[in-house]
Coordinates of C-alpha atoms in Angstrom, one line a residue:
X1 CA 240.1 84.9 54.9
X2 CA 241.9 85.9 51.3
X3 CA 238.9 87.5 50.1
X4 CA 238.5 90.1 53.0
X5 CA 242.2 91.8 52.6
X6 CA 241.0 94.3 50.2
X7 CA 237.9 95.5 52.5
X8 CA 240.4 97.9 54.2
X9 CA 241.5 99.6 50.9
X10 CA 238.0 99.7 49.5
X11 CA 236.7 101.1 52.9
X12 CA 239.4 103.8 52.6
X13 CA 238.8 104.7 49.0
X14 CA 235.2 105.4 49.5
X15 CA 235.4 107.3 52.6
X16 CA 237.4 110.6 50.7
X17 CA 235.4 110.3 48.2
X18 CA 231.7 110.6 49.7
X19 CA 233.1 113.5 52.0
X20 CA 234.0 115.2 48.9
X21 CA 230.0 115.1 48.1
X22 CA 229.2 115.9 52.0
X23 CA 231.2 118.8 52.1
X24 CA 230.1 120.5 49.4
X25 CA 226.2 120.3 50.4
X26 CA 227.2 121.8 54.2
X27 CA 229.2 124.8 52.2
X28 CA 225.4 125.7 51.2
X29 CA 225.6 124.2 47.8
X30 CA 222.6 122.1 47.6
X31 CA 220.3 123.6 45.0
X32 CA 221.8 123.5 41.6
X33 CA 220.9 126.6 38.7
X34 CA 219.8 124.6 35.3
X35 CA 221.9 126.5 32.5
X36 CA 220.5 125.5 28.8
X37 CA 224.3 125.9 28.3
X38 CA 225.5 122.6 30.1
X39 CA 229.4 122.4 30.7
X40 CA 230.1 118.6 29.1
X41 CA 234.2 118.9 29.9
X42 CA 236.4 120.9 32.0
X43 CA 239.7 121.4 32.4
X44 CA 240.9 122.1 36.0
X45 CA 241.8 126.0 34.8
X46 CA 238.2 126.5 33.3
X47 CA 236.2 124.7 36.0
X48 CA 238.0 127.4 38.7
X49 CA 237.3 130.1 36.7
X50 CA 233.3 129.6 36.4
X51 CA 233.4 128.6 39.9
X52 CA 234.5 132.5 40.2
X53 CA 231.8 133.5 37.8
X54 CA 228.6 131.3 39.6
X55 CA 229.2 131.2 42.9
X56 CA 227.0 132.8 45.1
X57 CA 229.3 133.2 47.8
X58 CA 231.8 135.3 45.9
X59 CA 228.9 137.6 44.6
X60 CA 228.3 138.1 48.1
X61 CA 231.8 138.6 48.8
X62 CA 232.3 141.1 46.3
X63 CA 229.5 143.1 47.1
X64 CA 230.9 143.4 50.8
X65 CA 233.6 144.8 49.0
X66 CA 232.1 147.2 47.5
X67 CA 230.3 148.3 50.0
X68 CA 233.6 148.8 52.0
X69 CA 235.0 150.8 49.6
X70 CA 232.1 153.0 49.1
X71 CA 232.3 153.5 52.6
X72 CA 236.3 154.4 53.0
X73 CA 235.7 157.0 49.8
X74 CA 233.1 158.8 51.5
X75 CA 235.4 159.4 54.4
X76 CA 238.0 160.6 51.9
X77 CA 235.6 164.2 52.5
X78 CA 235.3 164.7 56.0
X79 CA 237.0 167.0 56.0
X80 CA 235.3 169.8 53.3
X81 CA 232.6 172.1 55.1
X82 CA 229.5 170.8 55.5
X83 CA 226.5 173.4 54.1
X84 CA 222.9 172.9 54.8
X85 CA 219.7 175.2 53.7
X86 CA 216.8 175.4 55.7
X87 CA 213.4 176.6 55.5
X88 CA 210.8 177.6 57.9
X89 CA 207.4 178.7 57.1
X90 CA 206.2 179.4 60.8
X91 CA 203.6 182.1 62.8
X92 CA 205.1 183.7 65.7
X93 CA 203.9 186.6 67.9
X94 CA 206.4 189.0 69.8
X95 CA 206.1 191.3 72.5
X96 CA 208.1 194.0 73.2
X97 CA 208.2 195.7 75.9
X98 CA 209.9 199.5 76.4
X99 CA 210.2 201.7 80.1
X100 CA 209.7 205.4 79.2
X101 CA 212.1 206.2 82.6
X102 CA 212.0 209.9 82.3
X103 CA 209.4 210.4 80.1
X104 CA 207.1 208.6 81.9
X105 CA 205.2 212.0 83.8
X106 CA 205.1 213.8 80.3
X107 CA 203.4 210.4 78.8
X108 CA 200.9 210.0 81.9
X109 CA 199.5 213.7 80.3
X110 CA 198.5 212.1 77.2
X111 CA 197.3 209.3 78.8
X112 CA 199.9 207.0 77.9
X113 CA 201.1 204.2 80.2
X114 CA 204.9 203.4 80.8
X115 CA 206.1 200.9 79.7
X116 CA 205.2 200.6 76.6
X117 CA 204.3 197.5 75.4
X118 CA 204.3 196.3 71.7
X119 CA 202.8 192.9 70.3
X120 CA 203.3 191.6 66.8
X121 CA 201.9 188.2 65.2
X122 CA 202.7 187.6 61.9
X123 CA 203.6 184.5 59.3
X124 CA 207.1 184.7 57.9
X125 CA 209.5 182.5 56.0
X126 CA 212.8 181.9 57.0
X127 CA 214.9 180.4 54.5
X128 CA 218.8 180.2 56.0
X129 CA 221.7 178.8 54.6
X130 CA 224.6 177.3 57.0
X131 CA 228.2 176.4 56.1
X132 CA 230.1 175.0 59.5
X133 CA 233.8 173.7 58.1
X134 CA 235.7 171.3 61.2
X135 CA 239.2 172.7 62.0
X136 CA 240.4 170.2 64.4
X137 CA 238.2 167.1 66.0
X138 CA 240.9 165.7 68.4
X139 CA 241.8 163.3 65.3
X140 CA 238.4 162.0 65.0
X141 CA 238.3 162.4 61.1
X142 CA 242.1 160.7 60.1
X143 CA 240.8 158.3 62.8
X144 CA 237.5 157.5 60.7
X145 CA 239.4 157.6 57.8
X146 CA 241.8 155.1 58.7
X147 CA 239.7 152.8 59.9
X148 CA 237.5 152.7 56.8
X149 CA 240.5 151.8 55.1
X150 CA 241.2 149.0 57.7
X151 CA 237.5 147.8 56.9
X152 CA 237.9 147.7 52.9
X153 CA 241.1 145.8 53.3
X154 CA 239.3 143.9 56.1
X155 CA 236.6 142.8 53.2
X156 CA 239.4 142.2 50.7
X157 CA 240.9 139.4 52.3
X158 CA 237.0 138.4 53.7
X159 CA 236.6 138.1 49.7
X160 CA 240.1 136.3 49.0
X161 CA 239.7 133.8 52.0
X162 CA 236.5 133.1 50.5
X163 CA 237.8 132.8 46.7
X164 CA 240.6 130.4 47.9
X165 CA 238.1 128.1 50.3
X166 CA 236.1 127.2 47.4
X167 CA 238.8 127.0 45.0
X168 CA 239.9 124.0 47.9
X169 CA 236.0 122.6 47.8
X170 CA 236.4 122.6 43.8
X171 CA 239.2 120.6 44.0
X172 CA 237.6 117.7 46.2
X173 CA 234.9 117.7 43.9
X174 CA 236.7 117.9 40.6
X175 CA 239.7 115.1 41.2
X176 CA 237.4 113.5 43.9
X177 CA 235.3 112.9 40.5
X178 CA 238.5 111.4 38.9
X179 CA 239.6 109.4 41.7
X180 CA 235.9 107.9 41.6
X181 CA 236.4 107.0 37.6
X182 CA 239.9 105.7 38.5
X183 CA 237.7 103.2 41.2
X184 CA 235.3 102.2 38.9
X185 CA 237.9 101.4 35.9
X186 CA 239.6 99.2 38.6
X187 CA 237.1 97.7 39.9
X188 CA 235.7 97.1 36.5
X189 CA 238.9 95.5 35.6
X190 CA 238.7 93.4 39.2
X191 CA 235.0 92.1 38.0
X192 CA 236.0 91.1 34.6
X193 CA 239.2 89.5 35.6
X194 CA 236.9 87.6 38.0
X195 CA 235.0 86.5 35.3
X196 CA 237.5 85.0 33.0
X197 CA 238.9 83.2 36.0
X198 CA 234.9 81.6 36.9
X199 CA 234.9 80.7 33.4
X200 CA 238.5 78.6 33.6
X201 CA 237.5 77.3 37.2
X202 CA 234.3 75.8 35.5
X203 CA 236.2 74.5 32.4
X204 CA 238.7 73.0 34.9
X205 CA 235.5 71.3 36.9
X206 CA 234.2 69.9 33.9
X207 CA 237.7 68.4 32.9
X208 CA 238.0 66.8 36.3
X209 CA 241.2 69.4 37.0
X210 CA 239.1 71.7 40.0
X211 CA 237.3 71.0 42.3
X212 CA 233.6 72.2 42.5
X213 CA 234.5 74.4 45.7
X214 CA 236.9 76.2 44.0
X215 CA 234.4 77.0 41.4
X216 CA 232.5 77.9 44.2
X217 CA 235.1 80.3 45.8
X218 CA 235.4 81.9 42.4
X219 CA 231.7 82.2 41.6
X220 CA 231.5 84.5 45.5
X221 CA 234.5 86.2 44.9
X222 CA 232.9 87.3 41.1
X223 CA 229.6 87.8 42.7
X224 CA 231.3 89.9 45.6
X225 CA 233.7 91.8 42.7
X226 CA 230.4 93.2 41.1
X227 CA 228.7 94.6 43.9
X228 CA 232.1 96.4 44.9
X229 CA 231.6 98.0 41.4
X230 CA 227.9 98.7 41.3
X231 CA 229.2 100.1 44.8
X232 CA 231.4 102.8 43.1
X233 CA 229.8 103.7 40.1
X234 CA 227.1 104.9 43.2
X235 CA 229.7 107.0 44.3
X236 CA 231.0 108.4 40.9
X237 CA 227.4 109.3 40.7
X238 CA 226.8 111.1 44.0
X239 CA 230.5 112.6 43.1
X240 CA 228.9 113.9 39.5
X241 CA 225.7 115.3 41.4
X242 CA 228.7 117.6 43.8
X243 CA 230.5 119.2 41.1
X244 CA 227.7 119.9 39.0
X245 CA 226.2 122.0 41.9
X246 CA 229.4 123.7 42.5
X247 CA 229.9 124.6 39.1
X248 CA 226.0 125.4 38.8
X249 CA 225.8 123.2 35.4
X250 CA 222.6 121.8 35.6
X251 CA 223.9 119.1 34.2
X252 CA 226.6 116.4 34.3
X253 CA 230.9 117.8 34.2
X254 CA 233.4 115.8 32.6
X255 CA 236.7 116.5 34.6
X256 CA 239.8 116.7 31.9
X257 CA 242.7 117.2 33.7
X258 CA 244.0 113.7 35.5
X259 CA 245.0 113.3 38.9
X260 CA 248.8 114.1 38.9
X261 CA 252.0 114.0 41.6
X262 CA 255.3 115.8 41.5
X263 CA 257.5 112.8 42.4
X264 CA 260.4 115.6 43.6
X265 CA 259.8 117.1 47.2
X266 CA 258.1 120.7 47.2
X267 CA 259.9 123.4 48.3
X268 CA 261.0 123.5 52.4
X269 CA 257.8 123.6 54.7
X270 CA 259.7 127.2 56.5
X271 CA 259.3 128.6 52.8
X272 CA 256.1 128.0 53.0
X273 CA 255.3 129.3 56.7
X274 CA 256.9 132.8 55.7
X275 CA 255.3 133.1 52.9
X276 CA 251.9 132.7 54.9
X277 CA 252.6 134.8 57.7
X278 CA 252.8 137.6 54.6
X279 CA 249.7 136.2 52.5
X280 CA 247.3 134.3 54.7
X281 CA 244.1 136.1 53.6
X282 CA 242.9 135.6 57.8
X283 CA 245.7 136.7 58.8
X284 CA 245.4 140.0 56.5
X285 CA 241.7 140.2 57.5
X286 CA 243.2 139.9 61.8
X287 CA 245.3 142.6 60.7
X288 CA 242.7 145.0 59.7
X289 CA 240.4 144.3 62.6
X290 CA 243.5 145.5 64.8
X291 CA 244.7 148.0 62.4
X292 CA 240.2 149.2 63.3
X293 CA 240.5 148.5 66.9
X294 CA 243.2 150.9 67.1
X295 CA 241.1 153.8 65.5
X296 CA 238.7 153.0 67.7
X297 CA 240.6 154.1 70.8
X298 CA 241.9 156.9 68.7
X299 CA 238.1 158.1 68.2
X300 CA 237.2 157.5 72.0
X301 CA 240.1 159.9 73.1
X302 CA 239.5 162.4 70.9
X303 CA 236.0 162.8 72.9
X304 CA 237.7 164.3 75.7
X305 CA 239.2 167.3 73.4
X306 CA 237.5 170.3 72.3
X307 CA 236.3 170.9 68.5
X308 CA 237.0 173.7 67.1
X309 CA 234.8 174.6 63.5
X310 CA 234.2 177.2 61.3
X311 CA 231.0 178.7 60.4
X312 CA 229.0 180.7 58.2
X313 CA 225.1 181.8 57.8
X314 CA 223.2 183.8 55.3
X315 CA 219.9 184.9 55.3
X316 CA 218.1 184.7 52.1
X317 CA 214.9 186.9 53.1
X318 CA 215.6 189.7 55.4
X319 CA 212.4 191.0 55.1
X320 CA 211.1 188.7 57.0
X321 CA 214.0 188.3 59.6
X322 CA 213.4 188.4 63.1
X323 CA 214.9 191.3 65.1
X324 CA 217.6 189.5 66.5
X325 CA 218.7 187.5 63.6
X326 CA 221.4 188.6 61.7
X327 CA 221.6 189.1 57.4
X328 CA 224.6 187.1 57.9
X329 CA 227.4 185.7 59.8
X330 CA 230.4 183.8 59.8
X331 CA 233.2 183.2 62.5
X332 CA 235.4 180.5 64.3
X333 CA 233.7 178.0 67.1
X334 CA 235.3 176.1 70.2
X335 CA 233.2 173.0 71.7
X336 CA 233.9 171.2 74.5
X337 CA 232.2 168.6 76.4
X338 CA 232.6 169.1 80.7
X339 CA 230.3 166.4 81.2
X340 CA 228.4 163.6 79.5
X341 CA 226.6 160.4 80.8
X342 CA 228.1 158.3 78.4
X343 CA 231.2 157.9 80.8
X344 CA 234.2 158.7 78.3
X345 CA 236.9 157.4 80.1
X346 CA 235.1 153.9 80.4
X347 CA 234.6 154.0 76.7
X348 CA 238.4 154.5 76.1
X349 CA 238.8 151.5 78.2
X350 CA 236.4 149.3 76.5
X351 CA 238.0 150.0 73.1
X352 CA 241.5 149.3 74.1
X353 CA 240.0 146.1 75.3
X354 CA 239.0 145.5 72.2
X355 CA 242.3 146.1 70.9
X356 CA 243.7 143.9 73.3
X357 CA 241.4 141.1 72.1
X358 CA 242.0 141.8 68.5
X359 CA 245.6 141.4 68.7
X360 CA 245.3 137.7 70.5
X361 CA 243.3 136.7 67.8
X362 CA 245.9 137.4 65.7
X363 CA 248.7 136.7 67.1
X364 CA 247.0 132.6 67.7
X365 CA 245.9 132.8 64.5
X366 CA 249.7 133.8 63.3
X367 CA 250.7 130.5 65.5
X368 CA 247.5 128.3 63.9
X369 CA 248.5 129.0 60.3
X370 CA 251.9 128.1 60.9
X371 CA 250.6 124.7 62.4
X372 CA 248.4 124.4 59.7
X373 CA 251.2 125.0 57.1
X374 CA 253.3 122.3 58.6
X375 CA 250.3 119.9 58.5
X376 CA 249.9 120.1 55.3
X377 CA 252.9 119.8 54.1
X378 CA 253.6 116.5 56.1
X379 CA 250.4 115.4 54.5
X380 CA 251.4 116.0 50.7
X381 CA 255.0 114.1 51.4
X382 CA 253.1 111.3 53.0
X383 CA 251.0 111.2 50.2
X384 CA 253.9 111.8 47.6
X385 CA 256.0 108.9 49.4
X386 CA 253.4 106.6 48.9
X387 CA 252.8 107.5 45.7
X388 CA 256.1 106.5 44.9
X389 CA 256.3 103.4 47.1
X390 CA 253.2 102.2 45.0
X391 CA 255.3 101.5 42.5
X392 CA 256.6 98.3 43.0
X393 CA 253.9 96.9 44.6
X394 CA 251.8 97.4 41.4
X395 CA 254.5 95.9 39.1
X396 CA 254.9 92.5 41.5
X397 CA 251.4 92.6 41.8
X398 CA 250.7 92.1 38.4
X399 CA 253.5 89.4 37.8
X400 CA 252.3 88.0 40.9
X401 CA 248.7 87.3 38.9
X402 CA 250.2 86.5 35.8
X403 CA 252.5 83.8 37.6
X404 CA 248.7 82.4 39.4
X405 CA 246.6 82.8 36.8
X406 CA 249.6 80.3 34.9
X407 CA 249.8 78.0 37.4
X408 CA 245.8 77.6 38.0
X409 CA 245.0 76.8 34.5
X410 CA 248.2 73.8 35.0
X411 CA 247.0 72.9 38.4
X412 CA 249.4 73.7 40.3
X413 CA 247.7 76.9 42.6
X414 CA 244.1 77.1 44.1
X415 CA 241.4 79.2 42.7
X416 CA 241.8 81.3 46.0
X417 CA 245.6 82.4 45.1
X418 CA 244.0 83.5 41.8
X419 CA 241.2 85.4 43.4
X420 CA 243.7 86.9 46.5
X421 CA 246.7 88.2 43.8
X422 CA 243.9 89.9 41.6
X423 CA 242.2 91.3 44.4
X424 CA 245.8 92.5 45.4
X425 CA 246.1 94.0 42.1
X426 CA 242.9 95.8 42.2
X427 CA 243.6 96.7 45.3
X428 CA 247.2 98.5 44.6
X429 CA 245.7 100.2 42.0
X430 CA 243.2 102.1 44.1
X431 CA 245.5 103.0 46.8
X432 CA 248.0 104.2 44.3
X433 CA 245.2 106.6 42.8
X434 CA 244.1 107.6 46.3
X435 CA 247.3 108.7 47.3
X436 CA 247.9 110.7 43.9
X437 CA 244.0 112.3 44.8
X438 CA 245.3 112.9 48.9
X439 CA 248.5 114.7 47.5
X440 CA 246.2 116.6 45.1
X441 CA 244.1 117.7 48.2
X442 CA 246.8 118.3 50.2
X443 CA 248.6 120.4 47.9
X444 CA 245.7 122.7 47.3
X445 CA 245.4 123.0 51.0
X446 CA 248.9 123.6 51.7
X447 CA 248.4 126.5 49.1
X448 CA 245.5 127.6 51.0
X449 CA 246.4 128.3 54.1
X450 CA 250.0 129.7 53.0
X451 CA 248.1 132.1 51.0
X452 CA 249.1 131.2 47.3
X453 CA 245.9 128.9 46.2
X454 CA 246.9 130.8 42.7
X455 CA 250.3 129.0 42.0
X456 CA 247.9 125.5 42.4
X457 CA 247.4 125.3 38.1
X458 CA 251.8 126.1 38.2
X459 CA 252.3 122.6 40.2
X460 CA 249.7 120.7 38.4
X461 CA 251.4 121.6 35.2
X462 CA 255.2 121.0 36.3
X463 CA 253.3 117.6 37.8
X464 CA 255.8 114.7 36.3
X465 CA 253.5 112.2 37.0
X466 CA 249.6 111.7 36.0
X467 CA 247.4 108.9 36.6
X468 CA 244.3 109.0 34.1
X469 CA 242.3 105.8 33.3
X470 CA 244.4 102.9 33.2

């Protein structure tokens, strides 16, 4: 029964640390790019920033940037004259046809019919030139230009959301990696302390001071102590394979920076809540898809007003004009739509619909970050509490196998104390690294969806507290 009360601990250090792995193969990194230039050792500042250089996603992030942008300067000239040249190489024929009214008896003389009827065919070329500059579109154009600038900030926080997602990922990976070294160190330590204990149980057996099933309890709790650590340096493994993907390597990355913990609380959790509502890149990118929606109806109404438009036409070869073109033109136009089957007033509903919609998604988005703020913040306490509770519980663990480990070799405890108090030891350990790896995680999150993944390197470095190999 002693030897299974570390199962629970071990079962709980493994679990965060193969989800680090499995999440980072269902973000879409599963095919690492070999790079000559192998990255041996990180720091957590460097790893984020070639994370930003490599990764796929934020090259396709960017990109939808750009292509937002492009799109909100070309509205930027809406509203200069647009000027097109045409030409037309084409045959015609014409007929014209002329009554001779009074002249008609004095034309029947000479044998000539009334009316007189002229036909010409001919090939001519028509080149035209045509300037038509919008006066007033109902506010389709500020509309449109509006809008585009709702879609590039749209695509700005698309790109930041992104940036600060994977910047979350990293860190799983990165101190998920550490925590994993921390487990094999411990376990190592749990083995080898194992060990030294089967070597005094069989001294003591062969001195008549044990008995041979207490050689035998030490002997499966050895035996059981190594497959725990051939069991994590799997997982440091599969760990090793995840952030070497991430960080496109091609090869193996040796984290620098330790797991740490700021034993002082973090600022209040409503700090925290205000400053997302300002900075939460989804709630930035809800904005714009409102601030859209509302252009939207803005271009719908201006449907049902009249267009008014300058124009202007020159002919470049009047020789070849037709008799009722002009050598030029220019003037002031009016459009206005009576009737279209495109039902304009149904349209205008539709988009404030839309609207409608766009602003719930926000405003449950607005009430999801703040839940999500709270969460996270609970989580990093929790993890920061028992952080610090771990404390004591290492310190009497350790006296606690010192005093066992004394009174084995004098006879006066069972090889099953000895095994159970270095078990607990090994056992504290981990826990005590897993809750400095959750309050890394959680922090990171807690930065993440308040919108200020950026100030994560600040709290690692004002950390007064880091647990590297022991």
């Amino acid at each position: 029964m002693h030897l299974q009360r570390l199962s629970p601990r071990r079962h709980r250090a493994r679990g965060p640390l193969l989800a680090s792995a499995l999440l980072l193969t269902a973000t879409g990194f599963a095919q690492p790019i070999a790079d000559p230039a192998a990255v041996p050792a990180l720091h957590w500042e460097q790893a984020r920033q070639r994370l930003e250089q490599v990764s796929d996603a934020l090259a396709a992030a960017d990109a939808g940037v750009r292509n937002k942008q492009d799109l909100q300067e070309a509205t930027r000239l809406l509203r200069l004259p647009e000027i097109t040249g045409e030409v037309r190489r084409l045959q015609f024929q014409k007929t014209l046809t002329l009554p001779l009214g009074s002249l008609a008896p004095v034309a029947e003389a000479y044998g000539i019919d009334s009316p007189l009827t002229f036909t010409e065919r001919d090939w001519r070329t028509r080149p035209v030139v045509t300037a038509v500059l919008p006066l007033y579109t109902g506010g389709v154009i500020p509309a449109a230009q509006r809008a585009a600038s709702a879609a590039s900030e749209q695509a700005s926080a698309e790109r930041e959301a992104q940036r600060q997602s994977l910047t979350v990922q990293l860190a799983q990976a990165y101190f998920g990696q550490r925590l994993a070294e921390q487990a094999v160190d411990v376990r190592r330590d749990v083995r080898d302390g194992l060990n030294r204990h089967l070597s005094d149980a069989e001294k003591l057996e062969r001195e008549g001071f044990a008995t041979r099933a207490q050689r035998l309890q030490a002997t499966v709790a050895r035996d059981k102590a190594e497959r725990e650590y051939q069991k994590t340096l799997n997982d440091l493994a599969t760990l090793k394979a995840a952030l070497a993907t991430l960080l496109r390597s091609g090869g193996d990355v040796q984290p620098l920076s330790p797991l740490f913990v700021q034993r002082a609380p973090l600022e209040p959790v409503a700090s925290f809540e205000r400053t997302a509502q300002a900075r939460q890149p989804q709630i930035r990118r809800l904005q714009a898809m409102v601030a859209q929606a509302e252009q939207g109806v803005r271009v719908q109404q201006a449907k049902l007003k009249p267009q008014i438009f300058a124009f202007g036409q020159y002919d470049f070869r009047r020789r070849d004009e037709m008799l009722t073109d002009p050598d030029w033109a220019f003037g002031i136009g009016l459009k206005y739509t009576f009737l279209s089957p495109s039902s304009r007033p149904a349209q205008i509903s539709a988009a404030r619909a839309q609207q409608e919609q766009a602003e719930a998604g926000l405003r449950e988005a607005e009430n999801q970050v703040a839940l999500g703020v709270r969460k996270a913040w609970n989580e990093l306490e929790s993890a920061r509490q028992q952080f610090v509770l771990l404390d004591s519980s290492i310190a009497q663990a350790q006296e606690n196998l010192r005093l066992q480990e004394l009174a084995f070799r004098e006879g006066q405890a069972t090889s099953l104390d000895v095994i159970d108090a270095r078990l607990g030891l090994g056992g504290a350990r981990v826990e005590r690294a897993q809750a400095a790896y959750q309050y890394d995680i959680a922090l990171a999150q807690l930065l993440e969806v308040s919108g200020q993944m950026d100030r994560f390197e600040d709290y690692r470095r004002r950390a007064d507290e880091v647990i590297d190999h022991e």
